[in-house]
């Protein structure tokens, strides 16, 4: 049985991520933990509910957290009933990455699911700040970021963007292979042609990658190096009608460099398909 942790701030975007996850894993037996984390900096959903009662802020936040979780719990059970899914709620006070790290270890979580942007991120961005913080805090648990308030289909093709500079192993490949297997999706390997030709190390890593994917449909694609790598990826996703994209997160690796691109280059680029991020400790 798979263990899935879904993060929510009770926004439409967060519920959309929960709903997508239940559809994606509809045929998989799994425990789904719905988590809300609050702190003194969390805005009240109903700021006037305790007006004149001089109630403690954290007490109000805890109540709203539990009420919001209960509401989403009943809503998802109505929208997407599934006997294969055991659903539970968790309300916690603290720092989001720290709480997520603790729960992933305690509950042996296989996948974290969250909306790509939350209530405080109204402007389209390549990757939301909460997603980035969770990815950086989790060296060994994949994260699935779902586009905001967008109905996503089960992917028939998954793009895997990589520079071939790191060796591939079972820890980083299993989440991608599992996702492709349950979706019956082909994997489209995308490499941005920065160097002209692959080094001997890159060729070795490519061969290792293809060996891991030998039982799955896959193809290798080379893309020209535009002024912005996000532009390259966006073009690839649109041209091939890709339904999901995946990358491995290494410090100082391809994905981190992508996130560091000058804002002016990537401010208009929003990932419009689910994004599977596979962290790997260096």
mmCIF file of C-alpha atoms in Angstrom:
data_model
loop_
_atom_site.group_PDB
_atom_site.id
_atom_site.type_symbol
_atom_site.label_atom_id
_atom_site.label_comp_id
_atom_site.label_asym_id
_atom_site.label_seq_id
_atom_site.Cartn_x
_atom_site.Cartn_y
_atom_site.Cartn_z
ATOM 1 C CA UNK A 1 0.000 0.000 0.000
ATOM 2 C CA UNK A 2 1.287 3.444 -0.966
ATOM 3 C CA UNK A 3 1.323 6.335 1.495
ATOM 4 C CA UNK A 4 0.524 9.774 0.098
ATOM 5 C CA UNK A 5 0.717 13.142 1.867
ATOM 6 C CA UNK A 6 -1.454 15.914 0.410
ATOM 7 C CA UNK A 7 -0.846 19.473 1.628
ATOM 8 C CA UNK A 8 -3.711 21.944 1.831
ATOM 9 C CA UNK A 9 -4.258 25.594 2.734
ATOM 10 C CA UNK A 10 -7.972 25.172 1.873
ATOM 11 C CA UNK A 11 -7.610 27.093 -1.387
ATOM 12 C CA UNK A 12 -9.264 25.894 -4.608
ATOM 13 C CA UNK A 13 -5.792 25.165 -5.884
ATOM 14 C CA UNK A 14 -5.048 22.834 -2.966
ATOM 15 C CA UNK A 15 -8.330 20.956 -3.365
ATOM 16 C CA UNK A 16 -7.664 20.618 -7.079
ATOM 17 C CA UNK A 17 -4.352 18.914 -6.230
ATOM 18 C CA UNK A 18 -6.138 16.524 -3.845
ATOM 19 C CA UNK A 19 -8.791 15.685 -6.421
ATOM 20 C CA UNK A 20 -6.189 15.109 -9.129
ATOM 21 C CA UNK A 21 -4.213 12.776 -6.862
ATOM 22 C CA UNK A 22 -7.301 10.677 -6.106
ATOM 23 C CA UNK A 23 -7.946 10.312 -9.847
ATOM 24 C CA UNK A 24 -4.320 9.590 -10.653
ATOM 25 C CA UNK A 25 -4.131 6.797 -8.058
ATOM 26 C CA UNK A 26 -7.710 5.588 -8.442
ATOM 27 C CA UNK A 27 -6.596 1.967 -9.029
ATOM 28 C CA UNK A 28 -3.864 1.973 -6.365
ATOM 29 C CA UNK A 29 -4.419 0.981 -2.751
ATOM 30 C CA UNK A 30 -3.107 3.847 -0.662
ATOM 31 C CA UNK A 31 -3.387 5.842 2.520
ATOM 32 C CA UNK A 32 -3.982 9.518 1.818
ATOM 33 C CA UNK A 33 -3.059 11.908 4.619
ATOM 34 C CA UNK A 34 -4.504 15.410 4.192
ATOM 35 C CA UNK A 35 -2.277 17.877 6.055
ATOM 36 C CA UNK A 36 -2.815 21.487 7.077
ATOM 37 C CA UNK A 37 -0.003 23.361 8.829
ATOM 38 C CA UNK A 38 -0.658 26.674 10.573
ATOM 39 C CA UNK A 39 1.373 29.179 12.575
ATOM 40 C CA UNK A 40 1.021 32.648 14.099
ATOM 41 C CA UNK A 41 1.560 34.073 10.601
ATOM 42 C CA UNK A 42 -1.356 32.161 9.058
ATOM 43 C CA UNK A 43 -4.241 34.507 8.202
ATOM 44 C CA UNK A 44 -7.624 33.662 9.672
ATOM 45 C CA UNK A 45 -10.129 32.315 7.179
ATOM 46 C CA UNK A 46 -12.919 34.163 8.986
ATOM 47 C CA UNK A 47 -11.242 37.141 10.698
ATOM 48 C CA UNK A 48 -14.484 38.413 12.237
ATOM 49 C CA UNK A 49 -15.710 35.145 13.708
ATOM 50 C CA UNK A 50 -14.271 35.896 17.159
ATOM 51 C CA UNK A 51 -14.792 39.639 17.154
ATOM 52 C CA UNK A 52 -15.321 40.900 20.668
ATOM 53 C CA UNK A 53 -14.541 37.575 22.306
ATOM 54 C CA UNK A 54 -10.812 38.228 22.795
ATOM 55 C CA UNK A 55 -9.987 34.681 21.859
ATOM 56 C CA UNK A 56 -6.447 33.406 21.466
ATOM 57 C CA UNK A 57 -5.254 33.550 17.857
ATOM 58 C CA UNK A 58 -3.723 30.065 17.855
ATOM 59 C CA UNK A 59 -6.923 28.581 19.266
ATOM 60 C CA UNK A 60 -8.857 30.133 16.388
ATOM 61 C CA UNK A 61 -6.309 28.930 13.847
ATOM 62 C CA UNK A 62 -6.427 25.401 15.213
ATOM 63 C CA UNK A 63 -10.219 25.376 15.056
ATOM 64 C CA UNK A 64 -10.227 26.649 11.487
ATOM 65 C CA UNK A 65 -7.595 24.092 10.531
ATOM 66 C CA UNK A 66 -9.617 21.182 11.878
ATOM 67 C CA UNK A 67 -12.864 22.510 10.417
ATOM 68 C CA UNK A 68 -11.247 23.045 7.020
ATOM 69 C CA UNK A 69 -9.793 19.523 7.011
ATOM 70 C CA UNK A 70 -13.142 18.014 7.954
ATOM 71 C CA UNK A 71 -14.845 19.953 5.174
ATOM 72 C CA UNK A 72 -12.298 18.820 2.549
ATOM 73 C CA UNK A 73 -12.446 15.252 3.895
ATOM 74 C CA UNK A 74 -16.195 15.044 3.374
ATOM 75 C CA UNK A 75 -16.007 16.854 0.045
ATOM 76 C CA UNK A 76 -13.433 14.484 -1.471
ATOM 77 C CA UNK A 77 -15.370 11.464 -0.211
ATOM 78 C CA UNK A 78 -18.400 12.777 -2.083
ATOM 79 C CA UNK A 79 -16.532 13.880 -5.225
ATOM 80 C CA UNK A 80 -14.270 10.843 -5.557
ATOM 81 C CA UNK A 81 -15.328 7.874 -3.421
ATOM 82 C CA UNK A 82 -12.840 5.012 -3.587
ATOM 83 C CA UNK A 83 -12.712 1.866 -1.474
ATOM 84 C CA UNK A 84 -9.001 1.515 -2.264
ATOM 85 C CA UNK A 85 -8.213 4.785 -0.481
ATOM 86 C CA UNK A 86 -7.928 5.156 3.288
ATOM 87 C CA UNK A 87 -8.152 8.897 4.000
ATOM 88 C CA UNK A 88 -7.024 10.621 7.175
ATOM 89 C CA UNK A 89 -6.529 14.262 8.237
ATOM 90 C CA UNK A 90 -3.660 15.879 10.149
ATOM 91 C CA UNK A 91 -3.659 19.390 11.656
ATOM 92 C CA UNK A 92 -0.332 20.687 12.942
ATOM 93 C CA UNK A 93 1.151 23.926 14.221
ATOM 94 C CA UNK A 94 4.659 24.800 13.102
ATOM 95 C CA UNK A 95 6.924 25.351 10.114
ATOM 96 C CA UNK A 96 5.683 23.680 6.919
ATOM 97 C CA UNK A 97 8.950 22.042 5.733
ATOM 98 C CA UNK A 98 9.773 20.808 9.247
ATOM 99 C CA UNK A 99 6.328 19.305 9.788
ATOM 100 C CA UNK A 100 6.345 17.675 6.344
ATOM 101 C CA UNK A 101 9.801 16.209 6.986
ATOM 102 C CA UNK A 102 8.605 14.741 10.293
ATOM 103 C CA UNK A 103 5.424 13.215 8.843
ATOM 104 C CA UNK A 104 7.221 11.759 5.822
ATOM 105 C CA UNK A 105 9.536 9.887 8.182
ATOM 106 C CA UNK A 106 6.865 8.821 10.684
ATOM 107 C CA UNK A 107 4.250 7.695 8.127
ATOM 108 C CA UNK A 108 6.716 6.352 5.516
ATOM 109 C CA UNK A 109 5.302 8.665 2.856
ATOM 110 C CA UNK A 110 5.925 7.665 -0.770
ATOM 111 C CA UNK A 111 4.720 10.875 -2.427
ATOM 112 C CA UNK A 112 3.922 14.458 -1.406
ATOM 113 C CA UNK A 113 1.164 16.181 -3.398
ATOM 114 C CA UNK A 114 0.530 19.921 -3.352
ATOM 115 C CA UNK A 115 -0.745 22.762 -5.493
ATOM 116 C CA UNK A 116 1.970 24.628 -7.361
ATOM 117 C CA UNK A 117 0.779 27.954 -5.960
ATOM 118 C CA UNK A 118 -1.241 28.831 -2.879
ATOM 119 C CA UNK A 119 -3.384 31.652 -1.577
ATOM 120 C CA UNK A 120 -0.486 34.097 -1.324
ATOM 121 C CA UNK A 121 0.896 33.452 -4.816
ATOM 122 C CA UNK A 122 -1.539 34.994 -7.253
ATOM 123 C CA UNK A 123 1.007 35.727 -9.989
ATOM 124 C CA UNK A 124 1.851 32.869 -12.386
ATOM 125 C CA UNK A 125 5.257 31.462 -11.466
ATOM 126 C CA UNK A 126 7.448 28.598 -12.613
ATOM 127 C CA UNK A 127 7.314 27.031 -9.173
ATOM 128 C CA UNK A 128 5.612 28.242 -5.999
ATOM 129 C CA UNK A 129 7.660 29.110 -2.919
ATOM 130 C CA UNK A 130 5.998 26.435 -0.768
ATOM 131 C CA UNK A 131 6.844 23.776 -3.352
ATOM 132 C CA UNK A 132 10.460 24.928 -3.462
ATOM 133 C CA UNK A 133 10.742 24.917 0.342
ATOM 134 C CA UNK A 134 9.255 21.429 0.638
ATOM 135 C CA UNK A 135 11.480 20.034 -2.129
ATOM 136 C CA UNK A 136 14.606 21.448 -0.515
ATOM 137 C CA UNK A 137 13.592 19.994 2.858
ATOM 138 C CA UNK A 138 12.956 16.498 1.505
ATOM 139 C CA UNK A 139 16.084 14.681 0.261
ATOM 140 C CA UNK A 140 14.348 11.367 -0.423
ATOM 141 C CA UNK A 141 10.623 11.858 -1.104
ATOM 142 C CA UNK A 142 9.200 12.896 -4.488
ATOM 143 C CA UNK A 143 6.832 15.860 -4.755
ATOM 144 C CA UNK A 144 3.979 16.173 -7.237
ATOM 145 C CA UNK A 145 3.058 19.833 -7.856
ATOM 146 C CA UNK A 146 -0.321 20.288 -9.533
ATOM 147 C CA UNK A 147 -1.159 23.424 -11.587
ATOM 148 C CA UNK A 148 -3.499 25.866 -9.914
ATOM 149 C CA UNK A 149 -7.223 25.442 -10.484
ATOM 150 C CA UNK A 150 -6.686 23.539 -13.728
ATOM 151 C CA UNK A 151 -8.384 20.253 -14.539
ATOM 152 C CA UNK A 152 -5.572 17.911 -15.531
ATOM 153 C CA UNK A 153 -5.982 14.641 -17.376
ATOM 154 C CA UNK A 154 -4.152 11.422 -16.604
ATOM 155 C CA UNK A 155 -0.964 11.749 -18.691
ATOM 156 C CA UNK A 156 -0.325 9.566 -21.721
ATOM 157 C CA UNK A 157 3.169 11.032 -21.995
ATOM 158 C CA UNK A 158 5.573 12.151 -19.268
ATOM 159 C CA UNK A 159 8.509 14.411 -20.124
ATOM 160 C CA UNK A 160 11.704 13.773 -18.176
ATOM 161 C CA UNK A 161 14.094 16.741 -18.424
ATOM 162 C CA UNK A 162 17.727 16.017 -17.608
ATOM 163 C CA UNK A 163 21.270 17.073 -18.488
ATOM 164 C CA UNK A 164 22.821 13.554 -18.109
ATOM 165 C CA UNK A 165 25.471 14.972 -15.767
ATOM 166 C CA UNK A 166 24.555 12.758 -12.804
ATOM 167 C CA UNK A 167 24.363 9.011 -12.508
ATOM 168 C CA UNK A 168 20.887 7.489 -12.227
ATOM 169 C CA UNK A 169 19.985 4.930 -9.577
ATOM 170 C CA UNK A 170 16.894 3.088 -8.363
ATOM 171 C CA UNK A 171 16.055 5.747 -5.744
ATOM 172 C CA UNK A 172 15.582 8.468 -8.333
ATOM 173 C CA UNK A 173 14.159 6.330 -11.127
ATOM 174 C CA UNK A 174 11.551 4.309 -9.208
ATOM 175 C CA UNK A 175 9.098 7.228 -8.718
ATOM 176 C CA UNK A 176 9.203 8.067 -12.434
ATOM 177 C CA UNK A 177 8.862 4.441 -13.518
ATOM 178 C CA UNK A 178 5.998 3.852 -11.084
ATOM 179 C CA UNK A 179 4.161 6.948 -12.290
ATOM 180 C CA UNK A 180 4.558 5.901 -15.928
ATOM 181 C CA UNK A 181 3.373 2.383 -15.080
ATOM 182 C CA UNK A 182 0.144 3.387 -13.310
ATOM 183 C CA UNK A 183 -0.660 5.910 -16.050
ATOM 184 C CA UNK A 184 0.415 3.573 -18.866
ATOM 185 C CA UNK A 185 2.370 6.567 -20.138
ATOM 186 C CA UNK A 186 5.368 6.859 -22.440
ATOM 187 C CA UNK A 187 8.428 8.726 -21.145
ATOM 188 C CA UNK A 188 9.894 11.439 -23.371
ATOM 189 C CA UNK A 189 13.459 12.228 -22.301
ATOM 190 C CA UNK A 190 14.313 15.856 -23.045
ATOM 191 C CA UNK A 191 17.869 17.187 -23.150
ATOM 192 C CA UNK A 192 18.677 20.829 -23.871
ATOM 193 C CA UNK A 193 21.604 20.917 -26.261
ATOM 194 C CA UNK A 194 24.000 23.280 -24.491
ATOM 195 C CA UNK A 195 27.276 21.477 -25.108
ATOM 196 C CA UNK A 196 26.948 20.441 -28.769
ATOM 197 C CA UNK A 197 27.852 16.834 -28.051
ATOM 198 C CA UNK A 198 27.667 14.578 -25.029
ATOM 199 C CA UNK A 199 30.744 13.807 -22.967
ATOM 200 C CA UNK A 200 31.710 10.201 -22.308
ATOM 201 C CA UNK A 201 30.231 10.534 -18.801
ATOM 202 C CA UNK A 202 26.944 11.862 -20.184
ATOM 203 C CA UNK A 203 26.768 9.018 -22.705
ATOM 204 C CA UNK A 204 27.291 6.489 -19.924
ATOM 205 C CA UNK A 205 24.562 8.084 -17.847
ATOM 206 C CA UNK A 206 22.175 8.132 -20.813
ATOM 207 C CA UNK A 207 22.758 4.414 -21.363
ATOM 208 C CA UNK A 208 22.084 3.771 -17.665
ATOM 209 C CA UNK A 209 18.891 5.824 -17.872
ATOM 210 C CA UNK A 210 17.631 3.875 -20.871
ATOM 211 C CA UNK A 211 18.402 0.616 -19.092
ATOM 212 C CA UNK A 212 16.131 1.660 -16.204
ATOM 213 C CA UNK A 213 13.429 2.499 -18.742
ATOM 214 C CA UNK A 214 13.849 -0.628 -20.859
ATOM 215 C CA UNK A 215 10.425 -2.029 -19.929
ATOM 216 C CA UNK A 216 8.653 1.280 -20.591
ATOM 217 C CA UNK A 217 7.966 3.083 -23.833
ATOM 218 C CA UNK A 218 10.429 5.955 -24.101
ATOM 219 C CA UNK A 219 12.148 8.210 -26.606
ATOM 220 C CA UNK A 220 15.089 10.641 -26.446
ATOM 221 C CA UNK A 221 14.713 14.233 -27.643
ATOM 222 C CA UNK A 222 17.301 16.994 -28.138
ATOM 223 C CA UNK A 223 16.127 20.581 -27.904
ATOM 224 C CA UNK A 224 18.048 23.711 -28.997
ATOM 225 C CA UNK A 225 19.288 26.011 -26.252
ATOM 226 C CA UNK A 226 17.068 29.117 -26.328
ATOM 227 C CA UNK A 227 17.743 32.246 -24.277
ATOM 228 C CA UNK A 228 15.578 30.741 -21.530
ATOM 229 C CA UNK A 229 15.462 27.080 -20.546
ATOM 230 C CA UNK A 230 11.907 27.493 -19.300
ATOM 231 C CA UNK A 231 11.006 28.615 -22.824
ATOM 232 C CA UNK A 232 12.587 25.448 -24.214
ATOM 233 C CA UNK A 233 10.612 23.253 -21.844
ATOM 234 C CA UNK A 234 7.372 25.106 -22.483
ATOM 235 C CA UNK A 235 7.822 24.675 -26.249
ATOM 236 C CA UNK A 236 8.499 20.949 -25.837
ATOM 237 C CA UNK A 237 5.427 20.425 -23.650
ATOM 238 C CA UNK A 238 3.178 22.250 -26.096
ATOM 239 C CA UNK A 239 4.523 20.622 -29.269
ATOM 240 C CA UNK A 240 4.185 17.065 -27.975
ATOM 241 C CA UNK A 241 1.062 17.563 -25.872
ATOM 242 C CA UNK A 242 2.847 16.332 -22.740
ATOM 243 C CA UNK A 243 0.604 15.611 -19.735
ATOM 244 C CA UNK A 244 3.232 15.614 -16.967
ATOM 245 C CA UNK A 245 6.829 16.709 -16.537
ATOM 246 C CA UNK A 246 9.441 15.263 -14.200
ATOM 247 C CA UNK A 247 12.898 16.379 -13.089
ATOM 248 C CA UNK A 248 15.428 15.357 -10.452
ATOM 249 C CA UNK A 249 16.329 18.023 -7.919
ATOM 250 C CA UNK A 250 20.049 18.206 -7.101
ATOM 251 C CA UNK A 251 21.743 21.122 -5.428
ATOM 252 C CA UNK A 252 23.471 23.109 -8.165
ATOM 253 C CA UNK A 253 21.818 20.825 -10.706
ATOM 254 C CA UNK A 254 19.621 21.434 -13.739
ATOM 255 C CA UNK A 255 16.372 22.133 -11.877
ATOM 256 C CA UNK A 256 17.949 24.467 -9.321
ATOM 257 C CA UNK A 257 19.644 26.392 -12.140
ATOM 258 C CA UNK A 258 16.277 26.581 -13.868
ATOM 259 C CA UNK A 259 14.687 28.115 -10.779
ATOM 260 C CA UNK A 260 17.505 30.661 -10.597
ATOM 261 C CA UNK A 261 16.940 32.034 -14.077
ATOM 262 C CA UNK A 262 16.416 35.761 -14.030
ATOM 263 C CA UNK A 263 12.794 36.550 -13.149
ATOM 264 C CA UNK A 264 12.351 38.582 -16.331
ATOM 265 C CA UNK A 265 13.103 35.426 -18.337
ATOM 266 C CA UNK A 266 10.636 33.165 -16.559
ATOM 267 C CA UNK A 267 7.974 35.426 -15.076
ATOM 268 C CA UNK A 268 5.446 34.566 -17.815
ATOM 269 C CA UNK A 269 6.074 30.837 -17.630
ATOM 270 C CA UNK A 270 3.767 28.781 -15.474
ATOM 271 C CA UNK A 271 3.915 24.995 -15.510
ATOM 272 C CA UNK A 272 0.503 24.002 -16.850
ATOM 273 C CA UNK A 273 0.883 20.262 -16.324
ATOM 274 C CA UNK A 274 1.561 18.307 -13.128
ATOM 275 C CA UNK A 275 5.238 18.447 -12.165
ATOM 276 C CA UNK A 276 6.877 15.398 -10.554
ATOM 277 C CA UNK A 277 10.015 16.525 -8.688
ATOM 278 C CA UNK A 278 12.347 13.789 -7.471
ATOM 279 C CA UNK A 279 14.749 15.105 -4.806
ATOM 280 C CA UNK A 280 18.096 13.390 -4.470
ATOM 281 C CA UNK A 281 20.565 13.987 -1.633
ATOM 282 C CA UNK A 282 24.029 14.863 -2.923
#
